[in-house]
One Martini backbone bead per residue (centre of mass of N, CA, C, O) as a GRO file, in nm:
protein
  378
    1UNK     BB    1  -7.858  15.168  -2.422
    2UNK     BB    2  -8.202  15.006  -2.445
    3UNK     BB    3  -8.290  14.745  -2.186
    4UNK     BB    4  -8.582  14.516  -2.202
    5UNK     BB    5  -8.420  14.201  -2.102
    6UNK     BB    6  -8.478  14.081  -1.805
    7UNK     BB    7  -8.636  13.795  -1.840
    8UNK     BB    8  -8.333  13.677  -1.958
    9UNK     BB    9  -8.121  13.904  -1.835
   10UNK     BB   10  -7.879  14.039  -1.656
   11UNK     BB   11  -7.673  14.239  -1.539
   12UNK     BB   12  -7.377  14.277  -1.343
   13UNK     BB   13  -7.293  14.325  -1.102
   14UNK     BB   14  -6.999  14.486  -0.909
   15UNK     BB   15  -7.036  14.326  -0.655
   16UNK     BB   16  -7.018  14.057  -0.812
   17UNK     BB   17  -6.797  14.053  -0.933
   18UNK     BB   18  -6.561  14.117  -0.763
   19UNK     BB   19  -6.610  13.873  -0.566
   20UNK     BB   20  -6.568  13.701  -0.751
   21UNK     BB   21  -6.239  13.736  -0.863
   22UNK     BB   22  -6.126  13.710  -0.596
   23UNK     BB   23  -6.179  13.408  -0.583
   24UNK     BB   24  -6.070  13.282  -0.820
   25UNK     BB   25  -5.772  13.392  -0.691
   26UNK     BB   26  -5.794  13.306  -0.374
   27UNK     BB   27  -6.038  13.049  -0.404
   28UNK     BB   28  -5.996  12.786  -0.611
   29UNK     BB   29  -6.074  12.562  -0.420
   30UNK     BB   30  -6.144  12.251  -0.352
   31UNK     BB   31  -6.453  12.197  -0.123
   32UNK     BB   32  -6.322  11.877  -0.094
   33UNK     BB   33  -6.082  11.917   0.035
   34UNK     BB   34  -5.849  11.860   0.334
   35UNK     BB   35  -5.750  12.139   0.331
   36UNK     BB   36  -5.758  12.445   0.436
   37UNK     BB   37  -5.861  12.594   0.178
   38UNK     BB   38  -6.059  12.412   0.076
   39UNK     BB   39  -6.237  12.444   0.413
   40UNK     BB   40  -6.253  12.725   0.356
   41UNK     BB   41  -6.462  12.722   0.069
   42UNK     BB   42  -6.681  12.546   0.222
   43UNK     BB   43  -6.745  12.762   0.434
   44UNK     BB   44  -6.834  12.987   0.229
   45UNK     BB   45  -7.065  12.784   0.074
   46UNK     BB   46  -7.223  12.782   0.359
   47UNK     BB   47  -7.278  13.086   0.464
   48UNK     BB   48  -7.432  13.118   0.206
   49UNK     BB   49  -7.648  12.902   0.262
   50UNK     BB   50  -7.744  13.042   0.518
   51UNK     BB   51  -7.814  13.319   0.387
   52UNK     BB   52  -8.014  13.205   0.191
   53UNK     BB   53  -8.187  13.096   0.434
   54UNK     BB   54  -8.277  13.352   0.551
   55UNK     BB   55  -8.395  13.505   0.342
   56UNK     BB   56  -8.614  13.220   0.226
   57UNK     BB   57  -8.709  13.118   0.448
   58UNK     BB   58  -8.538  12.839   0.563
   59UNK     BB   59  -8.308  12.576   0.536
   60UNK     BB   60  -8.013  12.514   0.428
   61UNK     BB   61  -8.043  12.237   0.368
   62UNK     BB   62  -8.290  12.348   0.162
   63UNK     BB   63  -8.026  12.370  -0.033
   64UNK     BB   64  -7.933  12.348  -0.407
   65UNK     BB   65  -7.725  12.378  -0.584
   66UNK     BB   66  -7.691  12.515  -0.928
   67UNK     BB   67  -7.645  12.594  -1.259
   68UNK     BB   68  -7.953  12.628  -1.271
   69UNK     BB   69  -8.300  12.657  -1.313
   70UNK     BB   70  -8.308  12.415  -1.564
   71UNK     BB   71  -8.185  12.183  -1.317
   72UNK     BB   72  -8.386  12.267  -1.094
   73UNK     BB   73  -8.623  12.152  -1.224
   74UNK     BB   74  -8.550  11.877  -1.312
   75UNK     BB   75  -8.421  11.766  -1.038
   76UNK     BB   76  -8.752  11.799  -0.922
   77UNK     BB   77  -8.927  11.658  -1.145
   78UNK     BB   78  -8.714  11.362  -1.162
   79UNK     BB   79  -8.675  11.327  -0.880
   80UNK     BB   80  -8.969  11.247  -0.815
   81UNK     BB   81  -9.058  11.053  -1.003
   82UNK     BB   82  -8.847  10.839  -0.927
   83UNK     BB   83  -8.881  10.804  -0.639
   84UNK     BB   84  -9.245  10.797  -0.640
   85UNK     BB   85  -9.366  10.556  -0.846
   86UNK     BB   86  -9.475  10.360  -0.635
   87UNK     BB   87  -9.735  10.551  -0.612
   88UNK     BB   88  -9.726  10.714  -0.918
   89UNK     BB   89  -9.740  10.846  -1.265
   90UNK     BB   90  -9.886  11.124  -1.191
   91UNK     BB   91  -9.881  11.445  -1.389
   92UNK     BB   92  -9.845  11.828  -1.285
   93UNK     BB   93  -9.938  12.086  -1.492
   94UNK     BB   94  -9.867  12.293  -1.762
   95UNK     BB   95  -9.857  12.491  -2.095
   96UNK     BB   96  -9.690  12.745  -1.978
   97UNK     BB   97  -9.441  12.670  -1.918
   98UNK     BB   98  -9.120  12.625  -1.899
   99UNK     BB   99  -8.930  12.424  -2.077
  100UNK     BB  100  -8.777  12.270  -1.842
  101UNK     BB  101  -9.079  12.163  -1.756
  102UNK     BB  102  -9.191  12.045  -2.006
  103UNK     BB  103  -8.973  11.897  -2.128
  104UNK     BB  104  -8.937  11.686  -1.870
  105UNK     BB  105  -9.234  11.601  -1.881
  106UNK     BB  106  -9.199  11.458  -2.165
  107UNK     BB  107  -8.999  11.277  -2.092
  108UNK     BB  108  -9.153  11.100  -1.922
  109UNK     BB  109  -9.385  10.995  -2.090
  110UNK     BB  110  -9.197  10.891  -2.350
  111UNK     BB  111  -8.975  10.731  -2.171
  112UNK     BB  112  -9.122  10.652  -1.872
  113UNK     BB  113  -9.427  10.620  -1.824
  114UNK     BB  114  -9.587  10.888  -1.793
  115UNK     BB  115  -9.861  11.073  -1.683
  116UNK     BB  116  -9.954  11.366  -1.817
  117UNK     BB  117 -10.112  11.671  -1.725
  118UNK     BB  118 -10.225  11.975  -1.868
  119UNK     BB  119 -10.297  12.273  -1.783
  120UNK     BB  120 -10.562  12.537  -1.867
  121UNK     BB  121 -10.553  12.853  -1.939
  122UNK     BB  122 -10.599  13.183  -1.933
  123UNK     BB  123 -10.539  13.469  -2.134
  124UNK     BB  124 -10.326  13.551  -1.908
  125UNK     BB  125 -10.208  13.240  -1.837
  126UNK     BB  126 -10.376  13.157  -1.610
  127UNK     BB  127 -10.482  12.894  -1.378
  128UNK     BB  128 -10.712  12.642  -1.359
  129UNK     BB  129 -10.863  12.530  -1.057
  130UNK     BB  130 -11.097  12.350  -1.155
  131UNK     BB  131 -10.860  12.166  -1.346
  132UNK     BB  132 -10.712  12.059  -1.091
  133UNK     BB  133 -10.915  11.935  -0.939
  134UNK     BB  134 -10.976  11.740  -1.205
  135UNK     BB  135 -10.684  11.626  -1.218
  136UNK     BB  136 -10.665  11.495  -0.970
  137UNK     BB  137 -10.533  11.182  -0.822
  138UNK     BB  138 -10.383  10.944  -0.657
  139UNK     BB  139 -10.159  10.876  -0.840
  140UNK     BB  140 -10.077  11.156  -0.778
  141UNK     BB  141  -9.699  11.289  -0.729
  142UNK     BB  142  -9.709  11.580  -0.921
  143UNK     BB  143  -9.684  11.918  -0.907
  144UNK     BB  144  -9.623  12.215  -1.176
  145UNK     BB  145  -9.653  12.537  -1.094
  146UNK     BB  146  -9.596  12.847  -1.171
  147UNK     BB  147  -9.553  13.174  -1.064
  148UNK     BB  148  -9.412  13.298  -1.298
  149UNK     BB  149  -9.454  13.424  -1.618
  150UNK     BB  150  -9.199  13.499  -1.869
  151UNK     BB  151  -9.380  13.607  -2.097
  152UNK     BB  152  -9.641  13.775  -1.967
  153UNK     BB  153  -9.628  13.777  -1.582
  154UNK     BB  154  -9.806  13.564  -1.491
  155UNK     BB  155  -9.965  13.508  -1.151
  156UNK     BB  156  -9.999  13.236  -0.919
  157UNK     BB  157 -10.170  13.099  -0.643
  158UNK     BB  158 -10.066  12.924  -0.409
  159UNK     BB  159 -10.235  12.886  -0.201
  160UNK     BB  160 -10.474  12.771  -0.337
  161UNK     BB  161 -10.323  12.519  -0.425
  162UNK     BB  162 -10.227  12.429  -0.150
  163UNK     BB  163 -10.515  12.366  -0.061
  164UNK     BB  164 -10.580  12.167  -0.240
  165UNK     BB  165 -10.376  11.954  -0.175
  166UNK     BB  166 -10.449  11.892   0.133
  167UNK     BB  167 -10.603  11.639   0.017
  168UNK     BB  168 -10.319  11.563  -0.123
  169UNK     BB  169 -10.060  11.453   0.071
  170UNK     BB  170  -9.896  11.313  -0.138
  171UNK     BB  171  -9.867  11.587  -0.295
  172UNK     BB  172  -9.592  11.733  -0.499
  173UNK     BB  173  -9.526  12.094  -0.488
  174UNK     BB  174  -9.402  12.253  -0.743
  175UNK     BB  175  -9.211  12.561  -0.802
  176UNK     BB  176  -9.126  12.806  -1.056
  177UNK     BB  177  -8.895  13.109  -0.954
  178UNK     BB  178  -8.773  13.262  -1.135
  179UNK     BB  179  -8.946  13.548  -1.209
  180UNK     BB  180  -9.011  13.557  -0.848
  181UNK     BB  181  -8.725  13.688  -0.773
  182UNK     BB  182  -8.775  14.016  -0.639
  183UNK     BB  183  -9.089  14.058  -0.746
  184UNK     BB  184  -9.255  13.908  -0.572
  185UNK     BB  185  -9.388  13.727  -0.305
  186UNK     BB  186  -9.284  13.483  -0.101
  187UNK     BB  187  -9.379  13.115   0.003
  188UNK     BB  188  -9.229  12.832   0.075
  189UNK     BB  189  -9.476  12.702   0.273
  190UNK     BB  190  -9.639  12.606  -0.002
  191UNK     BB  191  -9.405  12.446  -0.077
  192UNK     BB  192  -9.145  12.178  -0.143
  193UNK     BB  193  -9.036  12.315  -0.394
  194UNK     BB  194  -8.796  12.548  -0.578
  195UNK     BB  195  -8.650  12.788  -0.824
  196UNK     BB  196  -8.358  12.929  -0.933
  197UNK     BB  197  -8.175  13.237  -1.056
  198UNK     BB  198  -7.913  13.459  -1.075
  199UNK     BB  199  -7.926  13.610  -1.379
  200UNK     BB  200  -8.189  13.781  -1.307
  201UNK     BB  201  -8.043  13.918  -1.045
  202UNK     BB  202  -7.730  14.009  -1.098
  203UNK     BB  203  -7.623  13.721  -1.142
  204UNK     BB  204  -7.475  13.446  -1.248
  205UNK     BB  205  -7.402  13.241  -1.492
  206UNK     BB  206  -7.481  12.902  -1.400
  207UNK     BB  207  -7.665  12.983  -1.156
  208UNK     BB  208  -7.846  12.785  -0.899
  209UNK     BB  209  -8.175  12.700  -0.724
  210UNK     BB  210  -8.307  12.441  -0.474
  211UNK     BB  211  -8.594  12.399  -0.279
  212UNK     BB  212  -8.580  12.156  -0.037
  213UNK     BB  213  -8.791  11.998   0.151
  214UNK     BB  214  -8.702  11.765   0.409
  215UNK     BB  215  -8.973  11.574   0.336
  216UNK     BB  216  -8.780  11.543   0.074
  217UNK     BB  217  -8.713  11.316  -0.196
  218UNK     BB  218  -8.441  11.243  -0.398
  219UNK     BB  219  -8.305  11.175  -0.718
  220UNK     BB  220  -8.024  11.164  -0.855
  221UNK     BB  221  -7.852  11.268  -1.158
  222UNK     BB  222  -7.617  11.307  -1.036
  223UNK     BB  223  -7.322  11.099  -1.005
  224UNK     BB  224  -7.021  11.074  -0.800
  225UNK     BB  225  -7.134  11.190  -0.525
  226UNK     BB  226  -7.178  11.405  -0.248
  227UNK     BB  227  -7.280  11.655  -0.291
  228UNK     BB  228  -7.537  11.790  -0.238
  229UNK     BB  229  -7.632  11.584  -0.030
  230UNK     BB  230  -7.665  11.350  -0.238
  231UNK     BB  231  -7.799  11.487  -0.524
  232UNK     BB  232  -7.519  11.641  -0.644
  233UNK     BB  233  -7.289  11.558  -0.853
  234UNK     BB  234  -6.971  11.675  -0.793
  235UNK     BB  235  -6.814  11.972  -0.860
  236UNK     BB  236  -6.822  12.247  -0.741
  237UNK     BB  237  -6.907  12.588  -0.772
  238UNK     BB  238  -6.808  12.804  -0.534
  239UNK     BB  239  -6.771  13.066  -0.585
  240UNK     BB  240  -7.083  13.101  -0.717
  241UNK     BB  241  -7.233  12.981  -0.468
  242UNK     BB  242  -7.069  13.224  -0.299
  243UNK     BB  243  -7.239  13.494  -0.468
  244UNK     BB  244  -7.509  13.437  -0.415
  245UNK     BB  245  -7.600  13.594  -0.159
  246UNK     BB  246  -7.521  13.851  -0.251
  247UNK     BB  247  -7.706  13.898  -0.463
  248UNK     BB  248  -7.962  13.875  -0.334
  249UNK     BB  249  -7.926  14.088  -0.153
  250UNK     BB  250  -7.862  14.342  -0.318
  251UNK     BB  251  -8.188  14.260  -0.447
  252UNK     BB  252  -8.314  14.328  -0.192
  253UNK     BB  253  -8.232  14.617  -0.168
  254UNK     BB  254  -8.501  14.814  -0.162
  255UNK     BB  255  -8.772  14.663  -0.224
  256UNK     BB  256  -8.983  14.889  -0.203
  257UNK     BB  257  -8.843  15.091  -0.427
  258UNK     BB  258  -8.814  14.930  -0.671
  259UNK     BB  259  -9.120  14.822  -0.682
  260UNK     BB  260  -9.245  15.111  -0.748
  261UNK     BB  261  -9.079  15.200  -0.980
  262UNK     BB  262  -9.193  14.939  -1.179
  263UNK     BB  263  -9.473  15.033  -1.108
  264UNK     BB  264  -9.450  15.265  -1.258
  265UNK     BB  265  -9.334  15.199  -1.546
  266UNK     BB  266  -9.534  15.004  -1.594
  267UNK     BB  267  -9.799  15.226  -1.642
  268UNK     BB  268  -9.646  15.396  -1.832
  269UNK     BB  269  -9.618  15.172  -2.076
  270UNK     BB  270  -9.955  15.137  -2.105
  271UNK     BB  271 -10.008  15.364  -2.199
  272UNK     BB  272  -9.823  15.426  -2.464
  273UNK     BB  273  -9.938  15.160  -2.578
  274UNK     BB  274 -10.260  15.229  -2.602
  275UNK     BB  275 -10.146  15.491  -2.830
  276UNK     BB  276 -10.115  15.278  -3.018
  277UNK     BB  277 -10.150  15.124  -3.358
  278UNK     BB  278 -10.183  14.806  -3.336
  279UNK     BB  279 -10.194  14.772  -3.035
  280UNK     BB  280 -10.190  14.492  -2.764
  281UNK     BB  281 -10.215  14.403  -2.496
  282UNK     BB  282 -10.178  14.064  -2.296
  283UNK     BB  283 -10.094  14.195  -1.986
  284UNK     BB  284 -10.250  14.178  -1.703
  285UNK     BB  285 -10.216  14.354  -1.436
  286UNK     BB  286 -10.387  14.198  -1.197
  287UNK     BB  287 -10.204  13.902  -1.229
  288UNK     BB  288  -9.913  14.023  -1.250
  289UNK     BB  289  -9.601  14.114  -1.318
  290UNK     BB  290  -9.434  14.462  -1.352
  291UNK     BB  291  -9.168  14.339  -1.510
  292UNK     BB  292  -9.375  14.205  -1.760
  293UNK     BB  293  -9.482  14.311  -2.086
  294UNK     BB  294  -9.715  14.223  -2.317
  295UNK     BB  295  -9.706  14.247  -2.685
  296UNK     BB  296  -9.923  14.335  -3.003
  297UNK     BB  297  -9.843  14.386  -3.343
  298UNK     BB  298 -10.097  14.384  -3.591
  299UNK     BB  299  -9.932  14.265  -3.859
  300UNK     BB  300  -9.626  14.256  -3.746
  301UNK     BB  301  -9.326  14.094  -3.770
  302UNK     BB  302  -9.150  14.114  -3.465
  303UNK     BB  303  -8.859  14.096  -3.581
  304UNK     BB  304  -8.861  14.338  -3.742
  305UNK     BB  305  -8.893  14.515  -3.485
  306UNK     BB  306  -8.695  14.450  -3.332
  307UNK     BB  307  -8.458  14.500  -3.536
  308UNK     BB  308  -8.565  14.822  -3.565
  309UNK     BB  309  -8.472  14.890  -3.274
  310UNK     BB  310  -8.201  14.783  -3.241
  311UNK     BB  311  -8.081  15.012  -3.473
  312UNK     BB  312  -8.149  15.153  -3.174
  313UNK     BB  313  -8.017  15.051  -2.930
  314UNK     BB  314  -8.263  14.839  -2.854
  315UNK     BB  315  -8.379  14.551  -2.623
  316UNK     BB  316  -8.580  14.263  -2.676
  317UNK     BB  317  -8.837  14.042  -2.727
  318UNK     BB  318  -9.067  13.751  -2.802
  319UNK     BB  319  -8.958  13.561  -2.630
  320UNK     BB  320  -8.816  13.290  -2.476
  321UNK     BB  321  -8.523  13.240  -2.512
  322UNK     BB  322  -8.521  12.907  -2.480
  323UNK     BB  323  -8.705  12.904  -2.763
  324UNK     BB  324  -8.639  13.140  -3.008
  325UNK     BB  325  -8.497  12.840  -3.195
  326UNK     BB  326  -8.780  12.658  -3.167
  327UNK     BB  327  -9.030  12.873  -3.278
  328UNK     BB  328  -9.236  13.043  -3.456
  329UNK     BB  329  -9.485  13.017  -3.187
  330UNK     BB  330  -9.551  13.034  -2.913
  331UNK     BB  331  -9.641  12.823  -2.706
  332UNK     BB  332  -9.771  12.980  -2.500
  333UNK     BB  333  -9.961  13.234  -2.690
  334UNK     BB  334 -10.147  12.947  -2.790
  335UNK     BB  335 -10.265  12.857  -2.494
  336UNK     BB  336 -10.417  13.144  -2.440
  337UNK     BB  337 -10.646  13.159  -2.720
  338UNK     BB  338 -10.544  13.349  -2.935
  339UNK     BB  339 -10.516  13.505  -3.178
  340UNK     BB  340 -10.325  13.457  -3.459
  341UNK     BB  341 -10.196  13.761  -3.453
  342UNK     BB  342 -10.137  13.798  -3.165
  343UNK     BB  343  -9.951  13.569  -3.134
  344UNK     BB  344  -9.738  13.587  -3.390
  345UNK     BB  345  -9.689  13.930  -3.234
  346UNK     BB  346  -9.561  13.906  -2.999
  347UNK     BB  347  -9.386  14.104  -2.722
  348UNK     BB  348  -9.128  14.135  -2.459
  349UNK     BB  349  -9.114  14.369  -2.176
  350UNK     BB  350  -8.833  14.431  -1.934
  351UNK     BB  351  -8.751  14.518  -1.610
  352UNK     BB  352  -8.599  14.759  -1.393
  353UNK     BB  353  -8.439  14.959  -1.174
  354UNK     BB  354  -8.266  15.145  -1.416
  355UNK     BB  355  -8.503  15.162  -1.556
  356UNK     BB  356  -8.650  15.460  -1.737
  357UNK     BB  357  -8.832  15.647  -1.841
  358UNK     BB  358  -8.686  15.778  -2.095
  359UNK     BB  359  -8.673  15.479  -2.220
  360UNK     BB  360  -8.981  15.459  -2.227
  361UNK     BB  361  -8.977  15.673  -2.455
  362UNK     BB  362  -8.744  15.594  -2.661
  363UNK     BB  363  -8.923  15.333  -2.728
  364UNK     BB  364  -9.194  15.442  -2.837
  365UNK     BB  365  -9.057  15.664  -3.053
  366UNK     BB  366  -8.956  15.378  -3.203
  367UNK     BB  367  -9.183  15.217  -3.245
  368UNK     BB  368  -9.397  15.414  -3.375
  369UNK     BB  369  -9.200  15.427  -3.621
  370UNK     BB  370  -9.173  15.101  -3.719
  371UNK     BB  371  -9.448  15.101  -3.778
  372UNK     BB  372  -9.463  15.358  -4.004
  373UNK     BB  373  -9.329  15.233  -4.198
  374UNK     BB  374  -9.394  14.977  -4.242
  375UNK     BB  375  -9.721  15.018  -4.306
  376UNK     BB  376  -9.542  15.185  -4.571
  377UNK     BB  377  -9.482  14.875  -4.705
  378UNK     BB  378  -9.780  14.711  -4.794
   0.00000   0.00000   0.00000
């Protein structure tokens, strides 16, 4: 099998497979009981609370445990939506966020009388800075804007963003940074939010994670218990919760032997891509992450191309996967002002430290394939 569609979901570690089953097998109790059992896996899912702050560069305490990626945008996006609302109901986002961002700013809007602005970016997914200094105003409570983007895999300047807000110190500026963990150079100190999720990186599903600056507060969207900090009620997943720790560790060992090598495999992929007939590129390189290559082969549904693929045991995406059966047309992809054929046609390769010259050898020379058989039945 040929996997190439790390933006959507990695393999699981096997040091962290093992270590979830030990857990799961001798340390199953709840982290809320008051014997020593219990207390020992409390113990256990602080330690990791502390290693994963030591790694992000953060307080443990600014860290709240989340069943994935999109409950900590929920969480951060609603969080503060409900809390700061005495202050003023406008919300900043983009158009191309992760659907759990997109579609939580809609749902504030529609059903709670919350006012959003959508900034618009450039051809390559990047956001417009001139349009967001020109959409900040007074009653702006909340910017929410993507560090790296999930589909093209263009990543924004976060420090000029954060730049821009010293202007405006009470507005609160979350960043989704589920696809720039362990990919980009990330830095806390520019967001107040930030969300995370474990099976990006080689780690459970169901496991994520947001960053709250000790600075915000946040309205519980799940009530009825004190779990994380009295902000996410409800039992711990605590195994979960405790190798997530030992992930991030792991996703970050050798850091820059692994992207070295992905930006080897970036740069020859995009040769072998521009020269085939009816490719065309649309992941700038140079304000992309490594890991994430869009794609569009003109004039052929990409469906077909996925599946012709797919026959020959290749693995990749048209879009991102959260949103793959409710849009005709990547809403993404759209919004970049692509022509209807490129935008229609899109497709994304996304790499791994594990993925191989080999492997996208073996990927072009079956895509070159499968345009021509489609080609000649036309």
């Amino acid at each position: 099998m040929i996997y190439l569609d790390y933006a959507a979901t990695t393999p699981l570690d096997k040091e962290v497979q093992a270590s979830y089953q030990d857990l799961l097998t001798n340390h199953f109790f709840n982290a809320d009981s008051m014997y020593d059992a219990g207390l020992q896996v409390a113990r256990y899912m602080e330690k990791s609370r502390e290693l994963l702050g030591q790694m992000l560069q953060c307080n443990s305490e600014e860290l709240i445990f989340t069943s994935c990626g999109s409950e900590a945008n929920n969480l951060a996006i609603k969080g503060v939506a409900f809390q700061y609302a005495n202050r003023g109901k406008h919300i900043i986002t983009t158009s191309v966020e992760h659907s759990s961002v997109y579609e939580a700013c809609r749902q504030l809007e529609t059903v709670f009388g919350f006012e959003v602005d959508y900034l618009t970016v450039d051809k390559y997914g990047c956001v417009s800075l001139e349009d967001l200094k020109n959409k900040l105003r007074e009653d702006t409570i909340l910017v929410s804007i993507m560090c790296v983007n999930n589909e093209v895999g263009s990543f924004n300047d976060l420090k000029a963003i954060k730049k821009i807000l010293q202007d405006y110190p009470k507005v609160i500026f979350h960043s989704d940074m589920v696809q720039a963990l362990t990919k980009v150079a990330i830095d806390l100190n520019v967001v107040d939010l930030a969300s995370f999720s474990a099976h990006k990186i080689h780690g459970l599903k169901g496991s994520g994670l947001l960053y709250k600056s000790k600075k915000i507060q946040l309205v519980s969207l799940i009530s009825g218990g004190q779990q994380e900090f009295n902000i996410r009620g409800g039992t711990s997943d605590a195994c979960t919760n405790i190798v997530f720790a030992k992930t991030l560790r792991l996703a970050m060992d050798d850091f820059k032997q692994k992207q070295s090598h992905v930006n080897f495999l970036n740069d020859y992929t995009r040769q072998k891509l521009t020269d085939l007939q009816d490719v065309v590129i649309n992941t700038k390189k140079e304000c992309s992450s490594n890991a994430i290559i869009n794609f569009s082969c003109i004039g052929y549904k990409p469906e077909v191309i996925m599946h012709a693929l797919e026959a020959n045991n290749i693995y990749l995406s048209t879009r991102s996967a959260c949103s793959s059966k409710t849009e005709s047309v990547s809403r993404v992809m759209k919004q970049l002002g692509l022509d209807e054929d490129i935008a229609s046609s899109a497709m994304r390769i996304s790499f791994g430290s594990e993925t191989t010259m080999e492997q996208i050898d073996e990927f072009i020379y079956y895509l070159k394939e499968s345009l021509i058989k489609t080609r000649k039945k036309r």
